[in-house]
Every structure is written in C-alpha cells, then in structure tokens.
Coordinates of C-alpha atoms and ligand atoms in Angstrom, one line a residue:
Chain A
M1 CA 0.8 -0.2 0.1
D2 CA 1.6 3.5 -0.8
R3 CA -0.5 6.6 -0.4
N4 CA -0.5 9.7 -2.7
V5 CA -0.1 12.7 1.0
C6 CA -1.2 15.7 0.9
I7 CA -1.0 18.6 3.6
I8 CA -4.4 20.1 4.2
G9 CA -4.2 23.4 6.7
G10 CA -2.6 24.8 9.2
G11 CA -2.4 27.8 12.2
M12 CA 0.1 29.3 14.4
S13 CA -0.5 30.9 17.6
Q14 CA 0.8 34.3 17.9
W15 CA 5.5 34.0 18.2
G16 CA 7.5 36.3 19.6
V17 CA 8.4 36.7 23.7
R18 CA 4.7 35.4 24.8
D19 CA 3.1 35.9 27.9
G20 CA 1.3 32.1 28.6
S21 CA 3.2 28.6 29.0
Q22 CA 4.3 25.9 25.5
R23 CA 0.6 23.9 26.3
D24 CA -1.3 27.1 26.6
F25 CA 0.7 27.7 23.2
F26 CA -0.2 24.3 21.4
Q27 CA -3.8 25.1 22.1
E28 CA -3.7 28.4 20.3
A29 CA -2.0 27.2 17.4
A30 CA -4.6 24.0 17.8
R31 CA -7.6 26.5 17.1
A32 CA -5.6 28.4 14.5
L33 CA -5.9 25.4 12.7
Y34 CA -9.2 23.6 13.6
D35 CA -10.0 27.3 11.9
D36 CA -8.1 26.7 8.9
V37 CA -10.0 23.4 7.9
P38 CA -13.9 23.4 8.6
Q39 CA -15.2 20.4 8.0
L40 CA -12.5 18.1 9.6
N41 CA -13.8 17.2 13.0
P42 CA -10.5 17.2 15.8
K43 CA -12.0 13.1 17.1
D44 CA -10.9 12.3 13.7
I45 CA -7.6 12.5 13.6
D46 CA -6.8 9.4 14.5
G47 CA -2.2 10.7 15.1
L48 CA -0.5 13.5 16.5
L49 CA 3.2 14.2 16.0
V50 CA 4.2 16.8 18.6
A51 CA 7.6 18.7 17.2
S52 CA 9.6 19.8 21.3
A53 CA 13.1 20.7 21.4
Y54 CA 13.6 21.7 24.7
T55 CA 10.4 20.6 26.6
E56 CA 13.2 19.1 29.0
R57 CA 15.1 21.9 29.6
T58 CA 12.0 25.6 29.6
S59 CA 9.1 23.6 30.5
Y60 CA 10.2 20.3 32.4
Q61 CA 8.0 18.7 30.8
T62 CA 8.7 14.5 28.6
H63 CA 5.6 12.7 27.9
L64 CA 4.6 15.8 25.2
A65 CA 2.8 14.4 22.8
P66 CA -0.2 12.5 25.0
L67 CA 0.1 15.7 27.3
V68 CA -1.0 18.2 24.2
A69 CA -3.4 15.5 22.5
E70 CA -5.3 16.4 25.6
Y71 CA -4.9 19.9 25.8
V72 CA -6.3 19.9 22.2
G73 CA -8.9 17.7 22.7
I74 CA -8.3 15.0 20.2
K75 CA -8.1 11.0 20.9
P76 CA -5.5 9.4 19.0
R77 CA -5.5 5.2 18.2
S78 CA -2.2 5.6 15.7
I79 CA 0.6 7.4 16.4
C80 CA 1.0 9.3 19.8
A81 CA 4.8 10.6 20.3
R82 CA 7.4 13.6 20.3
V83 CA 10.2 14.3 17.5
E84 CA 13.2 15.7 18.2
L85 CA 16.1 17.1 15.7
L86 CA 16.4 20.9 17.5
C87 CA 15.8 23.2 14.5
A88 CA 14.3 20.3 12.4
S89 CA 12.1 18.9 14.6
G90 CA 8.8 20.4 12.4
S91 CA 9.9 18.9 9.6
S92 CA 11.4 15.8 10.8
A93 CA 8.2 15.2 11.7
I94 CA 6.3 16.2 8.8
I95 CA 8.4 13.5 7.3
L96 CA 7.2 11.2 9.7
A97 CA 3.7 11.7 9.2
F98 CA 4.1 11.5 5.4
G99 CA 5.6 8.1 5.7
L100 CA 3.3 7.2 8.6
I101 CA 0.0 7.4 6.2
K102 CA 1.4 6.8 2.9
S103 CA 1.8 2.9 4.4
G104 CA -1.0 2.8 5.8
Q105 CA -0.4 3.2 9.5
A106 CA -2.2 6.5 9.9
D107 CA -5.2 7.7 7.6
I108 CA -4.9 12.2 9.6
V109 CA -2.1 13.1 11.5
M110 CA -1.5 16.6 13.3
V111 CA 1.6 17.8 13.0
A112 CA 2.4 20.0 15.8
G113 CA 5.3 22.1 16.9
G114 CA 6.4 24.4 20.1
E115 CA 8.5 25.9 22.8
K116 CA 7.6 28.2 25.4
L117 CA 11.6 29.4 25.2
Y118 CA 11.9 32.0 27.7
T119 CA 11.7 31.7 31.2
P120 CA 11.3 34.1 33.8
Q121 CA 15.2 34.0 34.3
K122 CA 16.6 35.0 30.8
W123 CA 19.8 33.6 31.3
E124 CA 18.6 29.9 31.4
V125 CA 18.1 29.0 28.1
F126 CA 21.4 29.9 26.8
Y127 CA 23.0 28.6 29.2
S128 CA 20.1 25.7 27.9
E129 CA 22.0 25.7 24.3
L130 CA 24.6 23.6 25.4
A131 CA 22.7 20.7 24.6
S132 CA 21.9 21.6 21.6
V133 CA 25.3 21.4 20.3
D134 CA 27.9 18.3 21.4
H135 CA 27.3 18.5 24.9
D136 CA 30.7 17.6 26.0
W137 CA 33.1 18.5 23.5
D138 CA 31.5 22.1 21.7
G139 CA 30.0 23.0 24.5
P140 CA 32.1 23.5 27.2
Q141 CA 34.4 25.2 24.7
G142 CA 31.9 27.9 24.6
L143 CA 28.8 26.9 21.6
G144 CA 26.8 26.1 23.1
L145 CA 25.1 29.6 21.7
P146 CA 25.6 29.6 17.8
P147 CA 26.3 33.0 16.0
P148 CA 30.2 32.6 16.5
V149 CA 29.8 29.6 14.5
F150 CA 27.9 31.1 11.5
A151 CA 30.6 34.2 11.6
M152 CA 33.1 31.3 11.4
V153 CA 30.8 31.1 8.1
A154 CA 30.0 34.3 6.8
K155 CA 33.8 35.5 6.9
Q156 CA 35.0 32.0 5.2
H157 CA 32.0 32.3 2.9
M158 CA 33.5 36.0 2.0
K159 CA 36.9 35.1 1.8
Q160 CA 36.5 32.2 -0.6
Y161 CA 33.4 33.7 -3.2
G162 CA 34.0 37.6 -2.2
T163 CA 30.8 37.9 -0.2
K164 CA 29.7 40.8 1.2
K165 CA 28.3 42.3 4.2
E166 CA 25.7 44.3 1.7
H167 CA 24.5 40.9 0.2
L168 CA 24.0 39.6 3.6
A169 CA 22.2 42.4 4.5
T170 CA 20.0 42.6 1.1
I171 CA 17.9 38.4 3.6
S172 CA 17.7 41.4 6.6
V173 CA 15.8 43.5 4.6
K174 CA 13.0 40.5 2.8
N175 CA 12.8 38.2 5.2
R176 CA 11.3 41.5 7.8
R177 CA 9.8 43.0 5.2
N178 CA 8.1 39.7 4.7
S179 CA 7.1 39.8 9.1
A180 CA 6.1 42.4 8.7
K181 CA 3.1 41.4 7.2
N182 CA 2.6 38.7 8.6
P183 CA 0.3 39.1 12.2
K184 CA 1.7 36.3 14.0
A185 CA 5.5 37.5 13.2
Q186 CA 7.5 37.7 16.3
F187 CA 8.8 41.6 13.9
Q188 CA 5.5 43.5 13.2
T189 CA 8.5 45.8 11.5
P190 CA 10.3 46.5 8.5
V191 CA 13.9 47.4 8.4
T192 CA 15.8 49.5 6.2
M193 CA 18.9 48.6 4.6
E194 CA 20.8 51.8 6.6
E195 CA 19.3 50.2 10.0
V196 CA 20.7 46.5 9.0
M197 CA 24.6 48.1 7.7
A198 CA 24.2 50.4 11.3
G199 CA 23.2 47.0 13.1
R200 CA 25.1 46.9 16.9
M201 CA 28.9 44.0 15.9
I202 CA 27.8 40.8 17.9
V203 CA 30.2 38.7 16.4
A204 CA 32.1 40.5 13.7
P205 CA 30.5 40.0 10.1
L206 CA 27.9 39.1 11.9
T207 CA 25.7 42.2 13.7
L208 CA 22.3 42.4 15.4
Y209 CA 19.6 41.9 12.3
D210 CA 21.7 39.5 11.2
C211 CA 20.7 37.1 13.2
C212 CA 17.0 35.5 14.0
P213 CA 15.8 35.3 18.0
I214 CA 14.9 33.5 20.2
T215 CA 10.8 32.4 20.5
D216 CA 8.6 31.7 22.2
G217 CA 5.1 30.1 20.3
A218 CA 3.5 26.6 18.1
A219 CA 2.3 25.8 15.0
A220 CA 0.6 23.0 13.6
V221 CA -0.9 21.0 10.0
V222 CA -2.6 18.4 9.6
L223 CA -2.0 15.7 6.7
A224 CA -4.2 13.4 5.7
S225 CA -4.6 10.7 3.0
E226 CA -5.6 11.8 -0.8
E227 CA -8.7 10.4 0.1
K228 CA -9.6 11.8 3.6
A229 CA -8.5 14.5 2.2
R230 CA -10.9 15.3 -0.6
D231 CA -13.3 14.8 2.0
L232 CA -11.9 17.5 4.3
T233 CA -11.3 20.3 2.4
D234 CA -12.5 22.1 -0.8
K235 CA -9.1 23.9 -1.2
P236 CA -7.5 23.1 -4.0
L237 CA -4.7 20.0 -2.4
V238 CA -1.6 20.3 -2.2
Y239 CA 0.8 16.5 -2.0
L240 CA 4.2 16.0 0.2
R241 CA 6.4 14.6 -3.0
G242 CA 9.3 13.8 -1.3
T243 CA 11.5 14.6 1.6
A244 CA 15.0 13.6 2.6
Q245 CA 17.5 14.1 5.7
A246 CA 20.8 14.2 5.6
S247 CA 23.6 14.1 8.6
L248 CA 27.4 13.5 8.4
N249 CA 28.9 14.7 10.8
N250 CA 27.5 16.3 14.7
M251 CA 31.1 17.5 16.4
S252 CA 32.5 20.8 14.9
A253 CA 36.4 18.6 14.3
N254 CA 34.2 16.9 11.8
M255 CA 32.8 19.1 10.0
P256 CA 33.0 18.2 5.9
S257 CA 33.6 22.2 5.3
W258 CA 32.6 25.3 6.8
T259 CA 31.2 26.9 3.2
T260 CA 29.7 23.8 1.2
W261 CA 26.9 22.2 3.0
E262 CA 27.5 18.4 1.9
A263 CA 24.7 17.4 4.0
L264 CA 22.1 20.2 2.4
K265 CA 23.3 18.9 -1.0
I266 CA 22.6 15.0 0.1
A267 CA 19.2 15.8 1.4
A268 CA 18.5 18.0 -1.4
S269 CA 19.5 15.4 -3.7
E270 CA 17.7 13.2 -2.1
A271 CA 14.2 15.2 -2.2
Y272 CA 14.4 16.0 -6.0
R273 CA 14.9 12.4 -6.6
K274 CA 11.8 11.3 -4.9
A275 CA 10.0 14.0 -5.6
K276 CA 10.2 13.5 -9.8
V277 CA 11.9 17.6 -9.7
E278 CA 14.9 19.8 -10.4
P279 CA 15.7 23.2 -8.2
K280 CA 14.5 24.7 -11.9
D281 CA 10.9 23.7 -11.0
V282 CA 10.2 25.6 -7.5
N283 CA 8.0 27.6 -7.8
V284 CA 8.7 29.0 -3.7
A285 CA 11.3 28.1 -0.4
M286 CA 11.1 28.2 2.9
T287 CA 15.1 28.1 3.8
H288 CA 16.4 28.1 6.7
D289 CA 17.1 31.7 7.8
C290 CA 18.7 31.3 11.1
F291 CA 21.0 33.5 10.2
T292 CA 21.8 36.0 6.9
I293 CA 24.6 33.7 5.5
S294 CA 22.4 30.5 5.9
E295 CA 20.3 32.0 3.0
I296 CA 23.0 33.0 0.7
I297 CA 24.4 28.9 0.8
E298 CA 21.6 27.4 0.6
M299 CA 20.9 29.4 -2.6
E300 CA 24.2 27.7 -3.6
D301 CA 23.3 24.3 -2.3
L302 CA 19.4 23.7 -2.9
G303 CA 21.0 23.9 -5.9
F304 CA 19.0 27.2 -6.9
C305 CA 22.2 29.3 -8.3
K306 CA 26.0 28.1 -9.1
K307 CA 27.7 27.5 -6.2
G308 CA 29.5 30.9 -4.0
E309 CA 28.0 32.9 -6.6
G310 CA 24.9 33.5 -3.8
G311 CA 25.6 36.7 -2.8
P312 CA 24.3 38.3 -6.3
F313 CA 22.0 36.8 -6.3
V314 CA 20.6 37.9 -3.2
A315 CA 21.2 40.7 -3.7
E316 CA 20.2 40.7 -7.5
G317 CA 16.5 40.0 -5.7
Q318 CA 16.1 36.5 -7.0
S319 CA 15.3 35.1 -3.5
D320 CA 12.9 37.7 -4.0
F321 CA 9.3 38.0 -5.3
G322 CA 9.4 38.3 -8.7
G323 CA 12.8 37.1 -9.1
R324 CA 14.3 33.2 -9.1
V325 CA 12.9 31.4 -6.5
P326 CA 11.1 33.3 -3.5
T327 CA 12.3 32.6 -0.1
N328 CA 10.9 32.6 2.9
T329 CA 7.7 34.4 1.5
D330 CA 5.7 34.1 5.2
G331 CA 9.6 36.8 7.2
G332 CA 11.7 33.4 7.4
L333 CA 13.2 32.8 11.3
L334 CA 14.9 36.5 10.9
G335 CA 11.4 38.3 10.5
C336 CA 8.7 35.3 12.2
G337 CA 11.5 34.1 15.1
H338 CA 11.9 30.3 15.8
P339 CA 10.7 28.4 18.6
F340 CA 12.4 25.6 17.9
G341 CA 10.1 22.6 17.2
G342 CA 8.6 25.1 15.7
T343 CA 9.9 26.4 12.5
G344 CA 9.7 23.2 9.8
I345 CA 6.1 23.4 11.0
R346 CA 5.7 27.6 9.7
Q347 CA 7.0 26.4 6.9
G348 CA 5.4 24.2 5.8
I349 CA 2.2 26.8 6.6
E350 CA 3.7 28.8 3.9
V351 CA 4.2 26.6 1.2
M352 CA 1.2 25.0 1.8
R353 CA -1.2 28.2 0.9
Q354 CA 1.8 29.1 -1.6
L355 CA 0.2 26.6 -4.0
R356 CA -2.9 26.2 -2.6
G357 CA -2.9 30.2 -3.3
D358 CA -4.1 31.8 -0.2
A359 CA -0.4 33.2 1.5
V360 CA -0.7 36.4 2.4
Q361 CA 1.7 38.0 -0.3
Q362 CA 1.0 35.7 -3.6
V363 CA 4.2 34.1 -6.1
P364 CA 1.6 33.6 -9.1
D365 CA 0.9 30.0 -9.9
A366 CA 3.4 28.2 -7.9
T367 CA 2.8 24.7 -8.2
V368 CA 6.4 23.4 -6.2
G369 CA 7.4 24.5 -2.6
L370 CA 10.3 23.2 -1.0
T371 CA 10.7 23.5 3.0
H372 CA 14.9 23.1 4.1
N373 CA 16.0 23.7 8.1
L374 CA 19.4 22.8 9.1
S375 CA 20.1 21.7 13.0
G376 CA 22.9 21.6 15.4
F377 CA 26.4 22.1 14.7
I378 CA 25.2 22.2 11.1
A379 CA 25.5 19.1 11.0
A380 CA 21.4 17.9 9.8
H381 CA 19.8 19.4 6.7
T382 CA 16.3 18.3 6.1
V383 CA 14.4 18.7 2.9
L384 CA 11.0 18.4 1.7
I385 CA 9.4 18.8 -1.4
Y386 CA 5.3 19.6 -1.5
G387 CA 3.6 19.7 -5.2
R388 CA 0.3 20.6 -6.2
E389 CA 0.0 17.3 -7.9
V390 CA 1.5 13.9 -6.7
A391 CA 5.2 12.9 -7.2
Chain B
M1 CA 25.0 27.4 48.2
T2 CA 21.9 28.2 48.3
T3 CA 19.1 28.0 44.9
P4 CA 16.9 30.4 44.8
G5 CA 12.8 29.4 44.5
I6 CA 14.0 25.8 44.6
S7 CA 14.4 25.1 47.8
V8 CA 14.7 21.7 47.6
L9 CA 17.9 21.9 46.0
D10 CA 19.9 24.1 48.7
G11 CA 23.9 22.5 48.2
K12 CA 22.8 20.4 45.5
Y13 CA 25.2 19.6 42.9
M14 CA 22.8 18.8 39.1
V15 CA 24.4 17.2 36.7
T16 CA 21.6 18.9 34.0
M17 CA 23.0 22.1 34.7
D18 CA 26.8 21.2 34.3
L19 CA 28.8 23.1 31.4
F20 CA 31.0 20.4 31.7
P21 CA 31.3 16.3 31.4
Q22 CA 31.6 13.6 33.9
Q23 CA 35.3 12.8 34.0
S24 CA 35.4 10.2 37.2
K25 CA 35.7 6.2 35.4
E26 CA 32.1 5.6 36.7
F27 CA 30.3 8.3 34.4
N28 CA 32.4 8.3 31.2
Q29 CA 34.7 5.1 29.9
V30 CA 36.6 7.9 28.1
H31 CA 37.6 9.5 31.4
P32 CA 41.5 8.6 30.3
F33 CA 41.4 11.9 28.0
Y34 CA 41.0 14.0 31.1
A35 CA 43.9 12.2 32.8
F36 CA 46.0 13.1 29.6
L37 CA 44.6 16.7 29.7
Q38 CA 45.8 16.7 33.5
E39 CA 49.6 15.7 32.3
G40 CA 49.3 18.7 29.2
R41 CA 48.4 15.7 26.7
L42 CA 46.0 16.0 24.4
C43 CA 45.3 12.6 23.6
T44 CA 42.3 11.0 21.4
T45 CA 42.0 7.0 20.4
R46 CA 42.9 4.3 17.7
C47 CA 41.5 2.2 16.4
K48 CA 44.5 -1.1 16.9
D49 CA 42.8 -3.0 14.2
C50 CA 42.1 -0.4 11.1
G51 CA 45.0 2.9 12.9
A52 CA 42.1 5.3 12.4
E53 CA 42.1 7.9 14.9
P54 CA 38.1 9.3 15.5
F55 CA 37.7 12.6 17.5
P56 CA 36.7 12.5 19.9
P57 CA 37.6 9.9 21.7
R58 CA 35.4 6.7 21.6
V59 CA 35.2 3.4 22.6
L60 CA 34.2 1.8 19.1
C61 CA 35.4 2.2 15.8
P62 CA 33.2 4.2 13.4
D63 CA 35.4 3.0 10.4
C64 CA 36.1 -0.5 11.2
Y65 CA 33.1 -1.2 14.1
S66 CA 36.0 -2.7 16.2
T67 CA 36.3 -2.2 19.9
N68 CA 39.9 -2.7 20.3
M69 CA 40.5 1.5 21.2
E70 CA 44.0 2.6 22.3
W71 CA 45.0 6.0 23.6
V72 CA 47.7 7.7 20.6
D73 CA 49.0 11.4 21.7
W74 CA 48.1 14.0 18.9
P75 CA 49.9 17.7 18.7
T76 CA 49.4 20.2 21.1
T77 CA 50.3 22.8 18.8
G78 CA 48.0 24.9 16.1
T79 CA 48.0 27.2 13.4
V80 CA 45.4 29.8 13.2
I81 CA 43.5 29.2 10.0
D82 CA 40.9 32.7 10.8
F83 CA 39.3 33.4 14.1
T84 CA 35.6 35.3 16.1
E85 CA 35.9 38.1 18.7
E86 CA 32.1 37.4 20.2
V87 CA 31.2 40.8 21.3
V88 CA 27.1 40.7 22.4
G89 CA 26.2 37.5 23.9
V90 CA 28.8 35.3 25.7
P91 CA 27.0 33.0 27.8
L92 CA 26.9 32.2 31.1
G93 CA 30.9 30.3 32.5
F94 CA 32.9 32.2 29.4
G95 CA 34.2 35.5 31.0
K96 CA 33.7 38.6 29.7
A97 CA 33.9 39.2 25.9
P98 CA 35.2 39.3 23.6
L99 CA 34.6 35.6 23.5
V100 CA 37.1 34.7 20.5
H101 CA 37.7 31.4 18.9
A102 CA 39.7 30.0 16.3
L103 CA 39.9 27.8 13.5
V104 CA 42.8 25.6 14.0
D105 CA 44.5 23.3 12.2
L106 CA 46.4 20.4 14.4
Q107 CA 49.1 19.5 12.3
G108 CA 47.0 18.2 9.8
K109 CA 45.4 15.9 12.7
K110 CA 42.3 18.0 11.8
T111 CA 40.4 20.8 12.2
F112 CA 39.2 23.0 16.0
F113 CA 36.4 25.3 16.2
V114 CA 38.2 26.1 19.6
R115 CA 37.9 28.9 22.1
I116 CA 41.3 30.6 22.7
I117 CA 42.2 32.5 26.6
N118 CA 44.9 34.4 27.2
C119 CA 43.7 35.7 24.5
A120 CA 42.9 40.1 23.8
A121 CA 40.6 41.4 21.5
G122 CA 42.1 42.1 18.7
E123 CA 44.9 40.2 19.3
L124 CA 45.4 36.8 17.0
K125 CA 45.4 37.3 13.6
P126 CA 45.2 34.1 10.7
G127 CA 48.5 32.4 11.0
D128 CA 49.2 32.9 14.4
Q129 CA 50.7 29.1 16.5
V130 CA 48.3 28.5 19.4
K131 CA 48.8 25.6 22.1
L132 CA 46.7 23.9 24.4
A133 CA 45.2 24.8 27.3
V134 CA 44.2 22.8 30.0
F135 CA 42.3 24.9 33.5
D136 CA 39.9 23.7 36.1
V137 CA 36.9 23.7 36.8
D138 CA 34.3 22.8 39.7
S139 CA 34.7 19.6 40.9
V140 CA 31.8 17.7 40.9
P141 CA 30.7 15.5 44.2
Q142 CA 29.9 12.8 43.4
E143 CA 28.5 9.8 46.0
V144 CA 30.8 7.1 46.3
G145 CA 28.8 4.5 49.1
R146 CA 27.4 6.2 51.3
D147 CA 30.7 9.2 50.8
V148 CA 30.6 12.6 48.4
V149 CA 33.7 12.7 47.4
E150 CA 35.2 15.9 45.4
M151 CA 35.5 14.5 42.2
Q152 CA 38.7 16.5 39.8
R153 CA 37.9 18.0 36.5
V154 CA 40.4 20.1 33.5
F155 CA 38.6 20.9 30.8
Y156 CA 41.1 22.2 27.5
A157 CA 41.1 25.7 25.3
F158 CA 44.3 26.8 23.1
E159 CA 46.0 29.9 23.9
P160 CA 48.6 31.9 22.1
V161 CA 52.3 31.3 21.7
K162 CA 54.0 33.6 22.8
Ligands
ZN1 ZN1 38.9 0.4 12.8

C-alpha cells in the first residue's frame, strides 16, 4: 500500500516573547488549525506527532504528546509521540507523518510543534543551549550559542567567494519586510538597509539583524491520505512529493566543509529525486535563515544558483518576489522568530498556502514548493518538497 | 550554596545544569582523556585494527567497528586559520567579552573550532601559532558508597604561543 499524502490545513499561535506556557501555545495553534479546516472534526484525527526540542529543559516536561493531545481535544489511536531534531524537529515530524500515512499506518495526523523558550530569568534558555551541540566537546568551548559558528561560516564564505556584508543585509531587509505582513510573526516592522548595516556588532561579520531571535510559540498542521483529504477540504490539494534528511557529522571537528554544506547537498538531491523535480522547478522556498549567511549558502547548495554566487543572487532579488525562487515569503526565522519545534511546521503552512493560492503575499501560479532546515552545529539538513500534483 | 525559588535543592549538585562533562570512570569510559589533559597531553583513541584516529575519543571505531581502541598522543600546537570574536551574547561561564574562537589546523590531524583564552581583543590573526591550555573547572561531588567525594575536573582551550 503506497498512498498519496496531502497537507490540508495549518495554524499558528502568535510568535514572539509571549505571555503563557508551552501548553497554552499548543492550544492556540490548534485553534488556528481547526479554523483553517472547518470540515475536519478533530475527533477524527487518528495520530499526533509533537515536535519540541527544549520541552524538558525550559518547560520541565517530557512525554509531551499525550499532554498536547489532552489539551487540544484529540484521542490518537495510530501514533502519539514526540519528535526531536532541535531546529528541524517540526520538519522531521512532518516527514514521519508522511511516511505513516503513505504506508497506511495512519490516515489523519496532526503535527504540532512549539516551545516556551523564555523562562522567568532569560539566562536559562541560553545556558540550556549547551545541549544543542555536542555537550561534552563543543559545549565547553562556549559554542552552545550559534553566532560564533555562523560568523566563521560567513567569514570563510566572504574570503572564498567575495560575499559582502551588503549581500547578508539584503536577506534581513527582505525577510523583515515579509514578516511585517505576517500577523503571527515576532517582528512586525520592516528594517531598512541603513538600519541593518548600522546594526550592533554581535560576532563580526554578523550584526544584530543577521541573527534570528529566541521565540515562544507553536504551530500545527494536519496531514491526511488523499482519499480523506478530498472529504476534509474544498481548498486545492497540496501533496507531499518527496523528503530527505542527511547528517555527515555532529561535532565541529568533523565538519566536511564550512562553506559547502555537504549534508544539505545530499538531502536536496535525495528529495529532488524522490519528488521527481529539479531545482529549476521549485517556485517558492522556505529555507533555514537562522542567520543571513545561511540563506545565501542554501541558495547555492539547494541548486538555485552556482556555488559561490549566492551573494550576488540574493542582491539581484532572485530570492525575492519576481525573482527566480521567492524565499521565506512569510518572513522566515529572521522575521517570524524561531521556536525550534515550531519552525518546520510554520514553513509547511506557508508553502501549503502558496501552493493553495491563498498566501498573504502570493507567488503567482506556484506549483512546487520546498522547505529546508538545518539543525545543531550545521550537523543535519532536512528537505521537504510539496506540490500541487503528486510526484 | 542556595538555589533561589527551589529551596529543596539547596546545596545539591545538578548534572543537568553542568557546563562540563563527567570525567570520573563511573560516568565516562573515555575518562583517561581528562587524566592525560592534566598532564598537558591532548590524546584521542586509535583503532588497533584499522589505524583510524577518530575525535572525540570513543569505545567503538566508526570506520571498522572494532572495539579494540588504544590511546594516542596528538600535537598540542596548531596554526590559526581564522578567528571570531563574540562581543555581545557571551554565554554564562565563558568570562567577559570578547569570547574568542579560532579554526585551528592541528598539524593536519583535525581542524578544531576552539576557544582561545589568554588572548586580548584584536590580538589573534590567521597564521598565528596556538597551544593547548588546560584549566581546572568545578569539581563534582559524587556519591561513592555513603560518602561524597569531590571529583576534580579539567577542560581545555588553546592560547597564543607568545
Ligand atoms: Zn577501526
């Protein structure tokens, strides 16, 4: 049994520095999801996958999926479990739901992701980030927080390919302009090139607007078999076409390259092969802009432009509306913020809307969309390809 | 020692809040790494069957899957390829800004991305030589039978060769 799988609806809580708890945000996201799929009776959802990375550290809660099920009013009977891959937890959970439905082990699965990262004293989440890298080896080098890592990536990319600070700034301006039109985003105001270039130094060459923030919030989607999807929504169907995830190393000393993300190239080529598309077929993309330099390298290693030409590519507007592949049309991590487990779900929602044709800022006639996450010390890459037609 | 807001934890050690790895034999099979560090040596494990020298050290060879591993010394000096200086957002436990890191070519064995200590802002440049720097970190009060024994610990960074 090999079935077609659709993403039929999605919703988000407000993202930002939020009042409330993790369980509050999951309920808000579920409410928004139920509003997006009015024909769905939540009691008919047979599976739940919950994506959350820091639930044990900042909410002191494990065994999270049954808790979320209880709060959002569903009674899973095919799967009820949590998925963790730090920044890619949400996309990982979507991949697993896709596989379960495709193989007939589940029919209608909610995939919800989110975090309450801010604690009564803000130092705690930053301290807890020691768990994001190899705790015993990279953590004690002061590499729990990622800015030094991506600053080194940016420095090497600049040295090797002539990428400029202005190229990085283009990404901040674009993604903040997009998030200003997304009512759920953490940042509701655009920034100018001048403001970005004058941003406060964090780790050279990265300044304030090169870095995504820490964010509270949640998001949820529902995936269903094509047969069920036809009954549950009147909106155009959006299919999961192909997915892949790759990891070549974990600790920093084992990085194959700082400027070419080899695991991303593997994940991308596997996802393109399974989805039966090529980079040129992708109309819209949500890529992991945890830092501006990330989006530039992702344009290259996803095959949207030649290696080393990511800087000029974004500066020419090729990743903006009207360009080759409009990217992070909802604001990305830089604009929406980044509650780790929520991010992949948010990306899935925006790509679904782009392919349904009801996005806030619509890419005309988009038929193939892609989402990408990196996670850890650039240690794993996750690529999902969605389409208006099956692969 | 008091733990505000959680009075029952006063005076208690929490491994879940520890910056540094456990280094006693009861909690870590690569504990000799830290004993060698105390002697100023940077060691890893070598596979006696295929010769691989994976880092971090480990009990299973990732190349041939043998568990026949022995300790081997690595160089303690290397060359700076490039560096970063974190001026805002230095995490708790890593001193005052800037927090300096460098990509260090360890004489061809590995390229480490490590913390550089005893190094002023603006001091480091590509091509500089750096050397292993071992320092004491907080000991762990570990239960041994009915007693609590302070387990001494160290960790490492690199520092400029002056
Ligand atoms: Zn071996």
